[in-house]
Structures are given as C-alpha cells and as structure tokens.
Amino acid sequence: MSVGKSIHRVGAVKRVRGETKFGFDAAAKPGLFLACVRAQKAPARIKAINPTPALAQPGVVRVFTAADVLGEHKLGIIAVSRDQEFLAVDTVRHPGQAVALVAAETPETARAGARAVKLELEEMPGVFDAAEALKDGAPLVHPDHPTKNLLKQTNIIKGDVDAALSEAAVVVKGDYTTSRLEHGALEMEGGRAEYQDGRVIIWASTQNPHYDQADVARFLGLETDRVRVVQAETGGGFGGKLDIAVQPYLALAAWHLKQPVSMCYTREESMLATGKRHPFWMSYTTGADETGKVTAQKIKLLADTGAFASYGLAVCGRAAVHGAGPYDIPNVHIACRMAYTNNSWNGAMRGFGVPQVALAHEGQMDAVARALNLDPLEVRMINALRNGTRTATGQLLKSGVGLVECLNKIRPLYEKYRAESDNDDETLRGVGLGAMFYGIGNTGVSNPAHADLAWKEDGRVMLYTGAADIGQGSDTVLVQLAASRLNISPDMIDICRADTDCTVNAGATSASRQTYISGNAVLSAADNLEMLLAAEARKMLGKRHLDLRLSEGCLISKEDSGQAIEVSDVVAYMADKGKTAKAGGSFDPNFTALNPETGQGKPYAAYAFAAQCARVEVDRASGMSRVTDVAAAHDVGRAINRRNVMGQICGGVMMGLGMALMEEYQPGRTENLESYHLPTCSDAPRITPLIVEEPEETGPYGAKGVGEPALIPTAPAIAGAMSDAIGAPMRDLPISLERTLAAIIKQEKEE
C-alpha cells in the first residue's frame, strides 16, 4: 500500500528540469498579446473611452470595450452574488478595474497601447470604510443590491449568552483587527487561448477550470461545451486563482480575432487587480468559571468585501461558524456582517476567514488564562473539543477530533520554550499558543467531486480528475489513493487532470477539500472499476459466482486455490467486445444546511484540528522582533504522503508568520514586492512539524486535509508570544515594528 509513504511528487522531475509549462507558456503557437486598460480612480462614471490614440500605435490590432461582450457582463464564483464586470459597463467601482482591452503584436506594444487609450471619467462619491458603508445614507457600491451595502450577515446562536455572562466568574473583552493580504503566489495570473472550429480553448493558471468554463461561456454568450478550459501547471494560488482573472479577456479576444492570444499580469497589475484577504474587525466578550471553563462567548464580526462579492458570502459564513474556535462552549452568540466598499475587492485566501477569527478566539483564551492566573495551555485543554462534544452550530462530533492530542504533542516544546524565555536588559522573550479547527469542504452546501479510472491494455491505469493541483500535491495524493485501492504501484498510474473536455467537475481546489472529497471519489471509482473488471472476468471464464479481488495487476480468486487472472487479459477481452475498462465514482460530504436564523446545523462532515506554539525574541531598544521557533501539531486524520504533509505545515507556518508580523496590503501604497513585505528564508524560524493521525471515519483511509489548517494557528501563536514578551495584549495584525515599539514604550511607562 502506498498510502502513508513519502513517494516523489507527481511532476517533480519536470519542474526540477525546467520543463514544466505554466499558464503564459502553455502553448507554442505565435499570436497576439493582451493588456488591460485600468481606471486609476473610482468610483467613477465612464463618460468616454477613446481608443484612437492606441490604434495609432504600431503593432496594436484592436481595442475591446464592454460593447464587445456578447453575453453576460456580471460574473462571479457564487451564483447568487455575481456582480463583477470584467470590462466596466457604465461605472468603475474600485481603482484598477478594467475598462478596455488592447490586443497587439508584442506584450510591450499591448501595454503601450493600453497606456494610450484615453478615458474620460466623472468621479462619484464613494465609501471606503466597512462600518461607514453600513450606515444610512452611505454611497451605494451597487445601487440595485437589495440590502444596500450589506452583502451578507450570518448569525450563530446557541444557548443563552447574556444569562451565562451575568453568571460568569470572570468576563474578558477584546477587540481585534486583521489587514488585507496579498496572495503573493510565485506565478502571476497568465494564460493563452485559441479559436478552433467554433470553440474557444483556454490554458490558464487556475484553481477551478470547470467554474472558469461556465463563467467564460456566460461572458461570451455560448453554450458551455463551446468553451474548453485546461488548467496549465499553476505556480501557486492560495485562493487567489479561484476567481477568474485573465480567462474572460483571453476568450473575448480569441473569439473575435480568431487568432491565438496570450496574457500575463505584471506583479504590479496582479497586486492592483486581484482579490485580497478580507480585513476583519472583531469584538469578543468571553465568560468563564473559576476553573477556566469558558461558559459564554459573544462575538461581533465585521469584514470588508470591497467592490465585488467574490467569495464574501463563503468567508462570512465560515468565519461565523469558526468564530468561537475549537472549543466546547455551551452559550455562543456570533454575528458576522460582510460589507461592500469601493476598496479593492477581496476574495478567497487560504483559510476563508478562519485565520482572522483565530487571532481573536486565541487571544480570548489567553485573556481568560491571565484573568484566572492559569496556564494558557491548560485553559485550552479544559475547553478543547473532544469526541462527543458539540460545536457552536450544535454539531455533535462523534469521531476524528484530535485537538487534545495536538496540544499534548506540543506540550514538551511549549514547556521547554517557557523555561528558556527569560528576559534580559536587551531582549524580551515570549511564548504563545494557537489552536484551531477547520471544516473540510464548503460550508453547509453540496460540494461533490467525481473521478474516473481506466485500465489500459498495457497494464497502466489512467486517473481522470477535475481537481486542480496548484502545488499543494493533490495529483500525488490522488495517485497514491488509487494505487493503494487498486493494489498496484503508483508508477503504473498516469493522470489527466483539470481539462474540461476530459474530466468531470471535481469542485474548486479550495477549503482543503481535495484529499477528503476528491480522494473519496477516487476510491469510489476504484471500487467500481474492480467490480467491472471482476464481472467481465467471470464472463470470460464462464464462472458466474467467482469472488475476485485486485492484487498487483491480477484478479485473485479466494475460492479457486488462488487462481490469478491477468487484468490485461480481461481488458483485452473487453476491447474485443467494444468495451472500455473505465469506471467513475463520486462523493459528496454529508451535511445539514445552517438554520438561517440560528446558524444551527452540520456544515461539514469532517474537521481538521491543530495546535501550534511559537517563541519570539524582541529587541527592547528598536522593537525588532524575530520568531525563533514554532512547533506545529496537526491532526490530518491520516497522512497520505508524510513528506507532503510536513511541507504543507512548514509552508503554512511561514505564511502565518508573514500575516502576523509584516504583511499588509494598502491600496495605492503597497504596489509591488518592494513595498509589500513577504517573509523570506532569512525570517524562517526552527519549525517542528508534528503529525497527529486521529482517523476520520468518513475519510479516504481516514484522511482529512492540511492545506489551510497549516496556516491558521501560526499568527495567533506569534501574537500570543509577542503579547507574552511585551506584557501587553497585541491584538492588531500585522504586529509591525511601529506597533511593537509603541507597545514597549507604553508598557515601560506604565511599569
């Protein structure tokens, strides 16, 4: 069985050799290049677009505007909230929105042409603060939206919070904020497209090709099957390539010009024009008894979705569901509101709102510990969800809850760090904790996946999956699962991935869902393939009741002295009869939709759990801080590929470090990676990844997921460590040099 083994990642050799073709270089045919014309101020009414100066530029072929769009203008990943115009029709809603598209002979001439297009805009009143946007009389971002600037409100109500707070031995309050964040994927958004026999074919960096296909078809006014989307190898996404980016522009130009076209954002354009992590404002009131048992949590959340909905609905719901953290709290009241503003739009980013609320619910656990003079780890142990407890949505967790084991895994390092963290005249030292749980898959809705397996006459097996591998390793995991179930070597499996002509929709690569959901679909396909081959073998042998099982390329009979039939013989037998040895399988998690008033329900079939511990050092004089160590224990159910899991944990820790200490997207200021600071290898702490395997009974071989969970506890753990070092709660991210120094000075004055 290959499950549990650290086999080499599928496609790794090609990447190392530089043979992998990414979005912008996915096809070899020459053609035209595209560049967007983007409005620099918003909101504004479009009075005129003059393409003449651009068309006078050498090499410029055509300028497209909204008038050239043949289908729907408003697109979006969530059907009930499609509101994003990829070529603005009448109004520009945020700075950087595209208003025209230039096709030219080279990338340079396309960009020169875009600069030459003359725009006449009339500025309009706008709103750039989420709280202000929800006040009466605020300028409306979308005047026809039924709830004005409120995109969504999600409530979670369990028990009687006010009564429980009035009876609590201690009540602690805290306000927390997190910032907009840039995804910072190594590869910018890019792709190519061609027109072929009445169809448009797109190769692009994407996390969900089947969704792209549907949106592009709407944009062009075509039947879906007249658009083919192939996921090119994708150099990272982190949620940023869930929303479509270059795909509609490529399709529009290829359709009209009947020529191959290419497009790739510059880094500056990627930062200006793509979605960011939602900034959150969070207010928590927490009550506990004398032992540290939390009895009540009252939470108010406000987030800014920017000018377009994107994944705002999903982020609002997920943040609310996870707002109380991975704890057994009998009384909970959570209200999460998502507001439109004229800021840059915000979409999906690793964790979907859970990293934001994790800062707050972990800060509150630390506050309870301080108020009662208890150890922060023990407070978490007292309150941790366990098998047999219920979440804030009332869901009974019957199995697969590994949080206590995660806390126990990090305990030795936590105690070691604390013993070695005394302050001196120059350096402040601190230790912090972060815990989390994360629902696998989409929240309270159907989100199925499908996979197909075909056994070829040469003995090789082809796996067909719509799941996009964006570097997280789903290709490898799905191959390992198929190989284990079919009882063959992973080397015997080829993969056809994320091509809308060849694969069925497996859902987006998001919400840490592919190992669990697509993994189960692959196992279902393998079950069905085994049954198909066994049935055909019985026909071939004329033995109707022979019990056959797959093993190392043979069908083995238990009843007939271990008789072995070569699968290749069965496949050849089927081919002679015009049949293909191919079978499919699907999986959709068991869920219950949330009650619209109380938020009670079973939004996910499985949860991942984690606990991390961070140690920091802070220079007293300058405020410079450094994370020296992070211990990260993650309950993944079953590690399908242990090295891959450890890599995800280490990568998540580094992304969480950036969120905690340095990253903040500020429109108009952080325009590139010179001004937007990402952590590098020189910032990396000593990371100790610890794998916990608390099997999920519904998971493939017990597996859950780790993609987003790897990130979530890190920033809270670092914030806790910074608070411990400075002696004051640090509740606003990022904990920048300026914020750190101000807190040190304030604390010294108070002492």
Steps between C-alpha positions, in 0.01 A plus 500: 500500500639840402284696747724635775813492290694808387514423130643764267249763400332455163665737250795583724765386254367725222491797735857444612615472139314818401278312254168593660286742300297745703204714399671758284715247316247215482481502119762556232307668218583865425222752535395827654546633851248671724511777758227667704415866523431567866333798662720667758219661697167373627214503546448683177257517212645416160430794271715393204761248388707616205704217339633708209839591655557135581406378152751747358778323688709260283403140562165566668229290333179572692354657811206325667247658736187379678309548175689201357382262771249265341351351815464590866709776649470400865695192599596336828576170665186493719187507285282707734756781519640544149581869473850537354531673162826407327462794264313772685175594328400839642669527838846428637455371854859473625838637393661261255180362347542423128307711251659388173726232353776550243624229259840555342796321345726497807446535875680834491283645222187371673594682820598812308163488327323464833678810629396692188123439533333820616245472780258768608368427848269693730581430863215403730462489880636177638531314828828349618425390856294189577328649806415821312369297207227348718372834628186661359576737216833345405577502126387169350765288333231306311185715493280205405617272782195411716675550835697809395866463603440193714606198299419245769437449870545160666384431855595207723284474813537223758370518855449823697815711481384797705386282791825303494711816494310642799585186700864468390778521757708706258411693184771616259455724198723560202495675163713363217582599142665333204612657174461442128759255373643431157524135393852545364503184287826452313320489164287795393164444333555395140379286216439449129195441285419384148194488278445156346198391296246716677649446845729696729775306676672659800814389682531693824629499854187422699363319802166402346487440123137387488383817673714701258336321209151593620589866563679542166206343318267750667736783408501399133134403489587145392395150596737362761638226274628763257755607759783273608720590797820316575679571824858577411756414763435762764776661700306549821159643575411509871143586395604784270435294187152386599346811347554531127758758394639488145257231374216727378743736328672213322167354392361830376803579286540146363132485407497833317844485339511126421869506593703357789535754780709514818484705816693522824464755778803688623562476874368853544186419302447180696516692825271775372234296325455172687321413824652528847438343840200665669594741779302433819395704804410272790353564844495212752347466845585175679375363830658218700462330838767475769660190344556664162204333331359748246124522543411771251635683199339806341656597169451781249684475168519752218683445172557697181437316173600801291326586174393148405354203684749237379520249787355744754196283570718197571745694716215652702346161569825318575628775732176484699500120524861500626474819705496332841800285413561129563337511841200349676308812600135454605386856429600681182367800310685599182399766250716538190432774245666539161493850347553636151740794460679663208829348613681237300290186501576219741458131431617159608832466675631196684259448789194700380457717811618243754855643539342834587267371771773268632696807612204604713383170649858414596557846643193447715629166629820676606295776664301245701826337610642836612182595686497171694880463529487168314733346245383586145553141382292363788216741421496366146506141626205568728292644215617293203248326279509124540314205360146530631493882532309752290618796295351850506258390226378213717675230297582187696858389434490122515858423397817640348561778755874516560541838669594363844767283341632803309527697824675208668741471205621856536506498882867392539622773266263754655646426843854508362444837331350648816791380711744670262314828449617731777546865409827689533605863468501486119250236399140421583396139450158343482312181423153478349243241399254468217233233451249455222243281335406517135198360318601302191314605186238765432277623783158338528454440127545217257855491359553169321798369307526238226789289376547234231750216471580311179714185481693484174611190307866580574430462872508871581210680664379847408351716774266775380432776753372853479696592813757773434843445650644846573813375673333356809547143372148374425623317188735298718244430773233386254747274320604347833139438597420338166813287512426381852142405420589330169800334666751612237808720503441877471746492209236313299251786521485794260285803564280719281417798715277806481410500129131572446495283186630191679400530864186555705473789743675416828427838655744775578841438651409687814375441854762222540249272328685302235665232717174430681239552228685420176690230690172330586387538138818324384440213742142473377623485140751230599226296668288523187792415273578189703135391479494562124820302440386215725166478322668488159753241624218274616345527154834425337550189717138393498491497881207711620571487872879534517608742776782711357717774651767721344860434597816613317346510155302177543153399608548243775240237590478396863278207417698337221840433658612855445434496127643818345367665188712770338304825490654574159333182368164619630554844346586340165188282527290812560666685210408215264139559599526876448510577872734723698629408844404832648291583807410816687425592857362800687490627855308779670549557873210448736385839627202693634442857389522764770174630638469855355400651836709308754785360291449156649580202278774266379698712252786251449537124509860517627729739685876537523655607831833655595703667772816703457748658739727791410799658671608857424779740587448877497775761519406747776665800340390467137185288519645257246350156549592151388313172519761246604293182530162360401372158599199403287285195577230422242232235508469399134305179558746297295812632333472366146848638419689590817764714333230694318314560827817624669567731207150643524545562872832678451363710213191590702712611794699734275182650354359543851822673608453753221140559603604549861794736467543668164235465230240772440358592162429873484339617172710762328800437726602134483519476123769233464720266699739783583237664720297189592717291729489122478701277734809342348727214601693740722182549708433128537491365855588147604181317408412169661212339308314238705248274328197378696282233340155487658316310225191653343260210452363647177837596352702309241708266718407738782647815339369855537714790375778740595530768230331786683531369859879524467474880497220574745655463850831670420406868518304451826796312651743775397263771624477317830877476519539871425241581768688279746832666418376860520257446786201647317243346263593544133168482319555673168669335204758542374700552818730736318819660626307821572226322696755295691712799599193700602383212721844466663519873575145503640566196716824646639322823590226309683756296690 
